[in-house]
XYZ file of C-alpha atoms in Angstrom:
429
model
C 0.003 0.200 0.059
C 1.580 3.086 -0.756
C 2.167 6.079 1.114
C 2.224 9.694 0.958
C 4.586 11.563 3.265
C 3.561 15.858 2.348
C 5.981 18.439 3.996
C 5.035 21.431 4.945
C 5.805 24.593 2.065
C 8.068 26.960 4.012
C 7.744 29.382 1.306
C 4.417 31.313 -0.582
C 4.308 29.921 -4.611
C 3.062 31.574 -8.263
C 2.585 28.745 -10.521
C 0.689 28.016 -13.770
C -0.731 25.271 -14.050
C -1.614 23.662 -17.972
C -0.834 19.820 -16.945
C -4.152 19.160 -15.018
C -5.425 15.869 -15.422
C -8.860 16.379 -18.346
C -11.973 16.763 -16.854
C -12.886 13.086 -16.421
C -16.575 13.668 -16.889
C -16.627 14.568 -19.916
C -14.079 11.898 -20.734
C -16.754 9.266 -19.953
C -19.148 10.358 -22.289
C -17.189 11.624 -25.446
C -16.186 7.883 -25.453
C -19.739 6.346 -24.929
C -21.486 8.760 -27.202
C -19.296 7.990 -30.205
C -21.204 5.095 -29.906
C -24.565 6.862 -31.243
C -22.844 7.961 -34.405
C -21.373 5.815 -37.408
C -18.224 8.526 -38.086
C -15.068 8.421 -36.746
C -14.794 10.675 -33.483
C -11.756 12.659 -33.046
C -11.263 13.713 -29.017
C -8.301 15.381 -27.976
C -6.370 15.351 -24.817
C -9.067 12.299 -23.624
C -7.930 11.560 -19.512
C -5.172 9.031 -19.488
C -6.133 7.803 -16.205
C -7.639 4.094 -15.133
C -11.428 4.631 -14.945
C -11.419 6.518 -17.995
C -9.112 3.682 -20.327
C -11.731 1.177 -18.487
C -14.391 2.971 -20.282
C -12.693 2.632 -23.431
C -11.742 -0.809 -23.052
C -15.551 -0.969 -23.233
C -16.399 0.414 -25.734
C -13.587 -1.111 -27.689
C -14.999 -4.747 -25.968
C -18.820 -3.189 -28.023
C -17.129 -3.163 -31.326
C -15.633 -0.132 -31.657
C -12.282 0.650 -33.384
C -10.640 2.674 -31.432
C -6.983 4.425 -32.481
C -4.949 6.143 -29.698
C -1.617 8.431 -29.988
C -1.182 10.185 -26.289
C -4.062 11.439 -25.476
C -5.722 11.845 -28.528
C -8.283 9.279 -29.460
C -9.867 8.392 -32.776
C -13.934 6.141 -32.251
C -14.912 4.249 -35.187
C -17.995 2.553 -33.952
C -19.700 0.040 -35.865
C -23.562 -0.146 -37.130
C -24.446 -2.596 -34.094
C -22.819 -2.867 -31.363
C -21.967 -6.659 -30.385
C -22.531 -8.679 -27.466
C -18.985 -8.730 -25.600
C -17.579 -12.131 -24.994
C -16.335 -10.953 -21.114
C -17.481 -8.592 -18.259
C -17.149 -4.814 -18.576
C -14.687 -3.664 -16.063
C -15.951 0.197 -14.533
C -12.700 0.101 -12.430
C -13.041 2.744 -9.797
C -15.841 4.193 -11.793
C -19.925 5.197 -10.778
C -20.517 7.496 -14.285
C -19.053 4.354 -16.446
C -21.512 1.871 -14.035
C -24.981 3.548 -14.658
C -24.604 5.678 -17.591
C -23.032 2.178 -19.011
C -26.618 0.844 -17.194
C -28.788 3.289 -19.522
C -26.639 3.165 -23.143
C -26.974 -0.524 -22.781
C -30.200 -1.456 -21.424
C -31.723 -1.367 -24.974
C -28.986 -3.227 -27.041
C -29.571 -6.644 -28.316
C -27.079 -8.810 -26.091
C -26.199 -10.123 -22.238
C -23.744 -7.367 -20.319
C -22.042 -7.881 -17.151
C -20.975 -4.868 -15.636
C -17.864 -4.542 -13.138
C -15.915 -2.973 -10.792
C -13.161 -2.848 -8.100
C -13.772 -3.397 -4.255
C -14.822 -0.102 -3.994
C -17.404 0.108 -7.083
C -19.283 -2.674 -5.966
C -20.633 -1.760 -2.600
C -22.004 0.938 -4.350
C -25.613 1.787 -4.884
C -27.047 0.918 -8.023
C -30.745 1.351 -7.296
C -31.318 4.729 -8.342
C -29.958 4.375 -11.855
C -31.931 0.679 -11.935
C -34.819 1.234 -10.380
C -36.180 4.499 -12.865
C -34.756 2.052 -15.503
C -36.489 -0.708 -14.420
C -39.715 1.166 -14.672
C -39.263 1.819 -18.236
C -38.594 -1.800 -19.495
C -35.049 -2.626 -18.734
C -34.034 -5.678 -17.764
C -31.405 -5.433 -15.024
C -30.366 -7.462 -12.566
C -27.432 -7.158 -9.767
C -26.468 -8.408 -5.752
C -28.462 -7.789 -2.735
C -31.819 -7.019 -4.707
C -30.476 -5.661 -7.765
C -28.620 -2.784 -5.219
C -25.010 -3.593 -6.006
C -22.662 -5.071 -8.731
C -21.917 -7.156 -10.177
C -25.071 -6.006 -12.934
C -26.208 -7.813 -15.074
C -28.288 -6.281 -18.236
C -30.464 -7.943 -20.721
C -30.982 -5.526 -23.711
C -34.381 -4.952 -24.841
C -35.117 -4.337 -28.640
C -37.673 -0.685 -26.894
C -37.814 0.773 -24.166
C -41.446 2.534 -23.112
C -41.392 6.473 -22.733
C -41.549 8.263 -19.481
C -42.266 11.228 -17.340
C -40.208 10.631 -14.370
C -38.713 13.252 -11.136
C -35.693 12.463 -9.802
C -36.555 12.065 -5.933
C -32.167 12.300 -6.007
C -30.535 15.786 -8.186
C -28.309 13.481 -10.039
C -26.319 13.679 -12.576
C -25.445 10.278 -13.540
C -28.968 9.361 -13.218
C -29.812 11.816 -15.321
C -27.654 11.086 -18.024
C -28.727 7.186 -17.896
C -32.560 8.450 -17.718
C -31.524 10.205 -21.104
C -29.589 7.737 -23.050
C -32.263 5.236 -22.457
C -34.873 7.565 -23.568
C -32.704 8.258 -27.206
C -34.066 4.906 -28.260
C -37.398 4.934 -26.459
C -40.613 4.724 -28.675
C -41.526 7.996 -28.271
C -40.831 11.760 -26.315
C -39.457 10.779 -22.604
C -39.685 13.106 -19.830
C -37.084 13.853 -17.271
C -37.065 16.522 -14.520
C -34.620 17.342 -11.003
C -35.375 19.472 -8.251
C -31.750 21.272 -8.822
C -29.744 21.098 -12.114
C -27.227 18.717 -12.171
C -24.586 18.606 -14.546
C -25.572 18.749 -17.611
C -22.513 17.591 -20.015
C -24.924 15.226 -20.799
C -27.158 17.747 -22.538
C -24.985 20.049 -24.286
C -22.715 17.314 -25.597
C -25.965 15.479 -26.901
C -27.263 18.596 -28.556
C -23.750 19.442 -29.775
C -24.102 15.811 -31.753
C -27.491 16.786 -33.416
C -29.836 15.114 -30.482
C -33.490 16.624 -29.602
C -33.315 17.551 -25.946
C -35.715 21.007 -25.456
C -36.721 22.291 -21.512
C -40.595 22.642 -21.569
C -42.011 25.593 -18.856
C -42.413 23.004 -16.507
C -38.810 22.360 -16.319
C -38.929 18.806 -17.670
C -35.926 17.517 -20.146
C -38.159 16.575 -23.467
C -35.784 13.268 -24.862
C -37.302 12.895 -28.790
C -35.602 9.434 -29.719
C -33.129 9.324 -32.322
C -33.752 8.684 -35.853
C -30.419 7.963 -37.039
C -27.365 8.647 -35.954
C -26.128 11.720 -34.584
C -22.998 13.797 -35.830
C -19.494 12.358 -34.607
C -17.501 14.462 -31.881
C -14.586 16.709 -32.762
C -14.068 18.327 -28.969
C -10.911 18.923 -27.130
C -11.432 17.290 -23.700
C -10.828 20.694 -21.125
C -8.994 20.654 -17.503
C -10.932 19.086 -15.205
C -12.401 21.759 -12.171
C -12.350 19.848 -9.589
C -8.660 18.573 -10.332
C -7.646 21.680 -10.200
C -9.472 22.921 -7.376
C -6.989 21.397 -5.232
C -4.756 23.765 -5.953
C -6.882 26.121 -6.246
C -7.321 25.543 -2.026
C -3.406 25.129 -1.778
C -3.235 28.860 -2.914
C -6.281 30.174 -1.430
C -4.658 28.617 2.332
C -1.166 29.927 1.742
C 0.285 33.279 2.398
C 0.784 35.314 -0.588
C 0.294 32.695 -2.954
C -1.150 32.175 -6.253
C -2.195 29.449 -9.157
C -3.492 30.066 -12.720
C -5.382 26.844 -13.744
C -5.199 26.490 -17.487
C -8.041 25.959 -19.605
C -10.542 24.295 -17.489
C -13.682 24.086 -17.945
C -16.280 26.810 -17.089
C -19.455 25.196 -16.956
C -21.560 26.976 -14.428
C -22.362 23.288 -13.227
C -18.617 22.742 -12.595
C -17.303 25.923 -10.754
C -19.277 26.261 -7.759
C -16.625 25.793 -5.647
C -14.765 28.267 -6.867
C -17.665 30.400 -6.118
C -17.326 29.026 -2.730
C -13.720 29.900 -2.455
C -14.325 33.844 -3.243
C -17.145 33.696 -0.748
C -15.080 32.868 1.966
C -12.811 36.274 1.212
C -10.233 33.912 -1.522
C -9.459 36.687 -4.805
C -11.366 33.981 -7.533
C -10.746 35.401 -11.475
C -12.559 33.257 -14.232
C -10.625 34.382 -17.448
C -13.272 33.001 -20.664
C -11.985 31.815 -23.672
C -13.442 29.950 -26.173
C -17.464 28.070 -26.411
C -17.650 25.337 -28.502
C -19.534 22.582 -26.451
C -18.640 23.766 -23.370
C -17.286 27.524 -22.126
C -13.321 26.918 -21.306
C -10.656 29.610 -19.920
C -8.708 30.107 -17.132
C -9.558 30.444 -13.194
C -6.877 32.508 -11.337
C -6.982 31.694 -7.810
C -5.003 34.533 -5.140
C -4.682 33.942 -1.312
C -6.760 35.709 0.886
C -7.754 35.831 4.494
C -10.430 33.484 4.621
C -14.485 33.290 6.704
C -16.536 30.883 7.544
C -19.078 30.310 4.913
C -22.534 28.536 5.015
C -23.209 25.878 2.526
C -26.300 24.630 1.919
C -27.283 25.182 -2.354
C -26.535 23.698 -5.420
C -24.581 20.433 -3.533
C -25.331 18.777 -6.326
C -22.436 21.024 -8.291
C -19.870 20.722 -5.394
C -20.654 17.547 -4.741
C -17.133 16.027 -5.567
C -14.632 19.591 -4.154
C -16.478 19.284 -0.284
C -13.237 17.436 0.400
C -10.719 20.290 -0.785
C -13.370 22.930 0.793
C -13.138 21.027 3.775
C -9.580 21.631 4.534
C -10.486 25.392 3.418
C -12.714 25.927 5.498
C -10.551 24.346 8.572
C -8.022 27.073 8.471
C -11.249 29.588 8.021
C -11.814 32.271 10.632
C -14.914 31.043 12.398
C -17.367 28.429 11.827
C -18.198 26.608 8.619
C -21.453 24.516 7.902
C -22.257 22.122 5.016
C -26.188 20.867 5.091
C -27.929 18.904 2.533
C -25.273 17.389 0.875
C -25.959 12.626 1.903
C -25.233 12.475 -1.117
C -21.203 12.586 -0.108
C -22.398 9.069 1.826
C -22.497 7.454 -1.350
C -19.634 8.168 -3.123
C -16.259 6.686 -3.601
C -16.419 6.434 0.003
C -18.879 7.408 3.382
C -16.923 10.997 2.886
C -18.532 12.879 5.532
C -17.270 10.178 7.880
C -13.963 10.131 5.790
C -13.664 14.037 6.099
C -14.467 14.134 9.881
C -12.487 11.430 10.903
C -9.591 12.957 9.330
C -9.795 16.418 10.288
C -10.229 14.491 14.298
C -7.386 13.174 13.383
C -5.292 16.412 12.435
C -7.036 18.310 16.291
C -9.987 19.811 13.641
C -13.170 21.053 15.879
C -16.704 19.749 14.071
C -19.704 18.266 13.868
C -21.067 15.809 12.064
C -24.299 15.953 11.040
C -26.478 12.712 8.761
C -26.062 15.553 5.740
C -22.836 17.008 6.089
C -20.618 18.493 9.169
C -19.475 22.098 11.350
C -16.388 22.958 11.523
C -14.682 25.491 14.149
C -11.773 27.106 11.923
C -8.461 26.906 13.661
C -4.986 25.116 12.690
C -4.162 21.563 10.922
C -2.198 19.856 12.970
C 0.584 16.662 11.875
C -1.913 13.521 10.943
C -1.329 10.355 9.765
C -5.029 9.834 7.396
C -6.570 6.747 5.878
C -8.309 7.696 2.450
C -10.623 5.010 2.816
C -9.692 4.466 -0.648
C -10.966 7.597 -2.287
C -9.310 9.762 -4.259
C -10.781 12.661 -3.036
C -9.741 12.147 0.552
C -6.508 11.300 -0.039
C -5.895 14.111 -1.986
C -7.839 16.788 0.034
C -5.659 16.010 2.873
C -2.316 15.922 1.104
C -3.153 19.567 0.080
C -3.338 19.812 4.356
C -0.214 18.987 4.355
C 1.133 22.339 2.940
C 0.693 23.445 5.944
C 1.771 20.933 8.321
C 3.531 16.907 7.513
C 1.092 14.754 6.433
C 1.686 11.235 5.899
C -1.266 10.012 3.813
C -1.559 6.476 3.254
C -3.337 3.980 0.217
C -2.853 6.089 -2.588
C -3.524 4.558 -5.823
C -6.634 5.819 -5.933
C -5.098 8.603 -7.010
C -3.605 7.232 -10.311
C -7.736 6.543 -11.470
C -8.570 10.489 -11.568
C -5.262 12.116 -11.892
C -2.344 10.101 -12.589
C 0.093 13.615 -12.046
C -1.296 15.012 -9.146
C 2.031 14.426 -6.689
C 3.767 15.489 -9.589
C 2.111 18.593 -10.016
C 2.072 18.848 -6.022
C 5.678 19.056 -5.323
C 6.158 21.268 -8.200
C 4.571 24.227 -5.668
C 7.752 23.619 -3.246
C 9.407 24.572 -6.812
C 7.619 27.736 -7.683
C 8.376 29.977 -5.043
C 7.263 33.504 -4.629
């Protein structure tokens, strides 16, 4: 089991980072959505991490021809997806497993989706149950709630009107993918807008998705093939956020994260950091499938903050935000974040148990936590096999020496994280 030993930064840093990992959410979708075309899709800057490479492997097992040249990927689909001869391994990715449920539900054939020991314990009924209600044949362990999942594709799914009880971009995306092969117009609604990469990308490829005056997404079934993708995947704002926090908590420090997605549903954590007092500037450059630009973050004195709205927009960044909250003035409160308990780990428990080791005063709730800002103390941290917990507390280590255990999980999403972290110790003001 690999361990990181992070030493306290002795001086401030000033750095521009153009090597942040590509966006994982968009990379997954690029690979999957290419299967809806009958022409070659060209994807530049595809994330070459374990989870997204697993997704590419699954797409290949389904019959697509894949050519890779570094981070540039060409995907040429077949007219008809083929039944794989082996199980489909999603690694650690809940995004891959849940979206493939929707994509494969109406494909002729038998498919088994599995993953690592952590993914096999994550709940899948939130996706499987609404898919079953429109005719999908999905089974799995523990009454269909956990992987491995077995899918027997049906020829045609029923159109639906579904108001989701859970705000989840994964559930929404799975239902949209299923609706593209339903036998009529389907309608999907969520209480709070979640990541909209699926809607943006599919619309850019020619799918017909419309929002009506009641807030439902109307999804029209495909009448043929979609246009192929020609896209450069932007930098992942949630990956860049670790270094945004590092700059915000390190006196006189500055970071610029280059070529990042500025999708409003993806930069809410930066807005929270700005509300806490950090200087945060967004510099937009271009807008093709996604708004793209740079994000500059400078250290300023931080104050406590209440986070209770737009939770689905920053659910992945809350562990890193908890580090900023731990050194801010006063109390910070996170509410309405019960979704954290069903991520790669129970992130509420993982955050507060590790903060306790660092000497931070906190109160745990079922749907969040309260943190009393102060100082962080040297500690030995358990990642719980969760890459975001590992990276968040590695950033905490820049303020105090920190030992992070079980860090292999970082490779699933951010292979060069440690390399960039090490550069903070070299790019001094």
